[in-house]
Amino acid sequence: MVDRQRVKTTAVGGERGDDAGKKVKGHKRALLVDTYGLVLRVLVHTADIQESEGAAWLLANVGHAFPDLQHIWVDTGYQA
């Protein structure tokens, strides 16, 4: 499963972006977890990166790292 969390941050912590849809300035955390909720991958980036683009980065070469992975569930925010 892939999902995201938006986190408000200040400029002191480094780069941040504006998520205009949610009106959040900060970062987004994207997680790929297994059916037990164990974290397989994490990606943190500025909030101005769209969900579909962040998911592409998160899932790049995932088949090589996890060859037994068969299905990935995402919500509609990840449509390309």
Coordinates of N, CA and C in Angstrom, one line a residue:
M1 N 0.8 -1.2 0.0 CA 0.0 0.0 0.0 C 0.9 1.2 0.0
V2 N 0.5 2.2 -0.7 CA 1.2 3.5 -0.8 C 0.2 4.6 -0.3
D3 N 0.7 5.5 0.6 CA 0.0 6.6 1.0 C 0.9 7.7 1.4
R4 N 0.3 8.9 1.6 CA 1.1 10.1 1.9 C 0.6 10.8 3.1
Q5 N 1.5 11.6 3.7 CA 1.1 12.5 4.8 C 1.8 13.9 4.6
R6 N 1.0 14.9 4.7 CA 1.6 16.3 4.6 C 2.0 16.8 6.0
V7 N 3.1 17.4 6.0 CA 3.7 17.9 7.3 C 4.0 19.4 7.2
K8 N 3.5 20.2 8.0 CA 3.8 21.6 8.0 C 5.2 21.8 8.6
T9 N 6.0 22.6 7.9 CA 7.4 22.8 8.4 C 7.7 24.3 8.3
T10 N 8.8 24.7 8.9 CA 9.3 26.1 8.7 C 10.5 26.0 7.8
A11 N 10.9 27.2 7.3 CA 12.1 27.2 6.4 C 13.4 26.8 7.1
V12 N 13.4 26.8 8.4 CA 14.6 26.5 9.1 C 15.1 25.0 8.8
G13 N 14.1 24.1 8.6 CA 14.5 22.7 8.3 C 14.9 22.4 6.9
G14 N 15.1 23.4 6.1 CA 15.5 23.1 4.7 C 14.4 23.5 3.8
E15 N 14.5 23.0 2.6 CA 13.5 23.3 1.6 C 12.1 22.9 2.0
R16 N 11.1 23.7 1.5 CA 9.7 23.3 1.7 C 9.0 23.8 0.5
G17 N 7.8 23.2 0.3 CA 7.0 23.6 -0.9 C 5.6 23.8 -0.5
D18 N 4.8 24.4 -1.4 CA 3.4 24.7 -1.1 C 2.5 23.7 -1.8
D19 N 1.7 23.0 -1.0 CA 0.6 22.1 -1.5 C -0.6 23.0 -1.6
A20 N -0.9 23.6 -2.8 CA -2.0 24.5 -2.9 C -3.4 23.9 -2.6
G21 N -3.5 22.6 -3.0 CA -4.8 22.0 -2.8 C -5.2 21.9 -1.3
K22 N -4.2 21.6 -0.4 CA -4.4 21.4 1.0 C -4.0 22.6 1.8
K23 N -3.4 23.6 1.1 CA -2.9 24.9 1.7 C -1.9 24.6 2.9
V24 N -0.9 23.7 2.5 CA 0.1 23.4 3.5 C 1.5 23.7 2.9
K25 N 2.3 24.4 3.7 CA 3.7 24.7 3.3 C 4.5 23.7 4.1
G26 N 5.3 22.9 3.4 CA 6.2 22.0 4.1 C 6.6 20.8 3.3
H27 N 6.5 19.6 3.8 CA 7.0 18.4 3.2 C 5.8 17.4 3.1
K28 N 6.1 16.4 2.2 CA 5.2 15.2 2.2 C 6.0 14.0 2.4
R29 N 5.4 13.1 3.1 CA 6.1 11.8 3.4 C 5.3 10.7 2.7
A30 N 5.9 10.0 1.8 CA 5.2 8.9 1.1 C 5.8 7.6 1.7
L31 N 4.9 6.6 1.9 CA 5.3 5.3 2.5 C 4.8 4.2 1.6
L32 N 5.6 3.2 1.5 CA 5.2 1.9 0.9 C 5.3 0.9 2.0
V33 N 4.1 0.3 2.4 CA 4.1 -0.6 3.5 C 3.5 -2.0 3.0
D34 N 3.8 -3.0 3.8 CA 3.3 -4.4 3.4 C 2.0 -4.5 4.2
T35 N 1.4 -5.7 4.0 CA 0.0 -5.9 4.6 C 0.0 -6.0 6.1
Y36 N 1.2 -6.1 6.7 CA 1.3 -6.0 8.2 C 1.6 -4.6 8.7
G37 N 1.8 -3.6 7.8 CA 2.1 -2.3 8.1 C 3.5 -2.0 8.3
L38 N 4.4 -2.9 7.9 CA 5.8 -2.7 8.1 C 6.3 -1.9 6.9
V39 N 7.1 -0.9 7.2 CA 7.6 0.1 6.2 C 8.6 -0.6 5.3
L40 N 8.3 -0.5 3.9 CA 9.3 -1.1 3.0 C 10.1 0.1 2.4
R41 N 9.5 1.2 2.1 CA 10.2 2.4 1.6 C 9.6 3.6 2.1
V42 N 10.4 4.7 2.2 CA 10.0 6.0 2.6 C 10.6 7.0 1.6
L43 N 9.8 8.0 1.3 CA 10.3 9.1 0.5 C 9.8 10.4 1.1
V44 N 10.7 11.4 1.4 CA 10.3 12.7 1.9 C 10.7 13.7 0.9
H45 N 9.7 14.6 0.5 CA 10.0 15.6 -0.5 C 9.2 16.9 -0.2
T46 N 9.4 17.9 -0.9 CA 8.7 19.2 -0.7 C 7.2 19.0 -1.1
A47 N 6.3 19.7 -0.5 CA 4.9 19.5 -0.6 C 4.4 19.9 -2.0
D48 N 5.1 20.6 -2.8 CA 4.7 21.0 -4.1 C 4.8 19.9 -5.2
I49 N 5.4 18.8 -4.9 CA 5.5 17.6 -5.8 C 4.1 16.9 -5.8
Q50 N 3.6 16.6 -6.9 CA 2.3 16.0 -7.1 C 2.4 14.5 -6.6
E51 N 1.2 13.9 -6.2 CA 1.2 12.6 -5.7 C 1.7 11.6 -6.7
S52 N 1.3 11.7 -8.0 CA 1.6 10.8 -9.0 C 3.2 10.8 -9.3
E53 N 3.8 12.0 -9.2 CA 5.2 12.1 -9.5 C 6.0 11.5 -8.3
G54 N 5.5 11.8 -7.1 CA 6.2 11.2 -5.9 C 6.0 9.7 -5.8
A55 N 4.9 9.2 -6.2 CA 4.7 7.7 -6.3 C 5.7 7.1 -7.3
A56 N 5.9 7.7 -8.4 CA 6.8 7.2 -9.4 C 8.2 7.1 -8.8
W57 N 8.6 8.1 -8.1 CA 9.9 8.1 -7.4 C 10.0 7.0 -6.4
L58 N 8.9 6.9 -5.6 CA 8.9 5.9 -4.5 C 8.9 4.5 -5.0
L59 N 8.2 4.3 -6.2 CA 8.1 2.9 -6.7 C 9.2 2.6 -7.7
A60 N 10.1 3.5 -8.0 CA 11.1 3.2 -9.0 C 12.0 2.0 -8.5
N61 N 12.1 1.0 -9.4 CA 12.9 -0.2 -9.2 C 12.4 -1.0 -8.0
V62 N 11.1 -0.8 -7.6 CA 10.6 -1.6 -6.4 C 10.6 -3.1 -6.8
G63 N 10.4 -3.4 -8.0 CA 10.4 -4.8 -8.4 C 11.7 -5.5 -8.2
H64 N 12.8 -4.8 -8.3 CA 14.1 -5.4 -8.0 C 14.4 -5.6 -6.5
A65 N 13.9 -4.6 -5.7 CA 14.1 -4.7 -4.3 C 13.2 -5.7 -3.6
F66 N 12.0 -5.8 -4.2 CA 11.0 -6.7 -3.6 C 10.4 -7.6 -4.7
P67 N 11.1 -8.6 -5.2 CA 10.6 -9.4 -6.3 C 9.4 -10.2 -6.0
D68 N 9.0 -10.4 -4.8 CA 7.8 -11.2 -4.5 C 6.5 -10.3 -4.4
L69 N 6.7 -9.0 -4.6 CA 5.6 -8.0 -4.5 C 4.7 -8.3 -5.7
Q70 N 3.4 -8.4 -5.5 CA 2.4 -8.7 -6.5 C 1.4 -7.7 -6.8
H71 N 0.9 -7.0 -5.7 CA -0.1 -5.9 -5.8 C 0.3 -4.7 -5.0
I72 N -0.1 -3.5 -5.5 CA 0.1 -2.3 -4.8 C -1.2 -1.6 -4.8
W73 N -1.7 -1.2 -3.6 CA -2.9 -0.5 -3.5 C -2.6 1.0 -3.2
V74 N -3.3 1.9 -4.0 CA -3.2 3.3 -3.8 C -4.6 3.9 -3.9
D75 N -4.7 5.2 -3.4 CA -6.0 5.8 -3.6 C -6.0 6.7 -4.8
T76 N -7.1 7.3 -5.1 CA -7.3 8.0 -6.4 C -6.4 9.2 -6.6
G77 N -5.8 9.7 -5.5 CA -4.8 10.8 -5.6 C -3.6 10.5 -6.4
Y78 N -3.4 9.2 -6.7 CA -2.2 8.8 -7.4 C -2.4 8.6 -8.9
Q79 N -3.6 9.0 -9.4 CA -3.8 8.8 -10.9 C -2.9 9.7 -11.7
A80 N -2.4 9.2 -12.7 CA -1.5 9.9 -13.6 C -2.2 10.8 -14.5

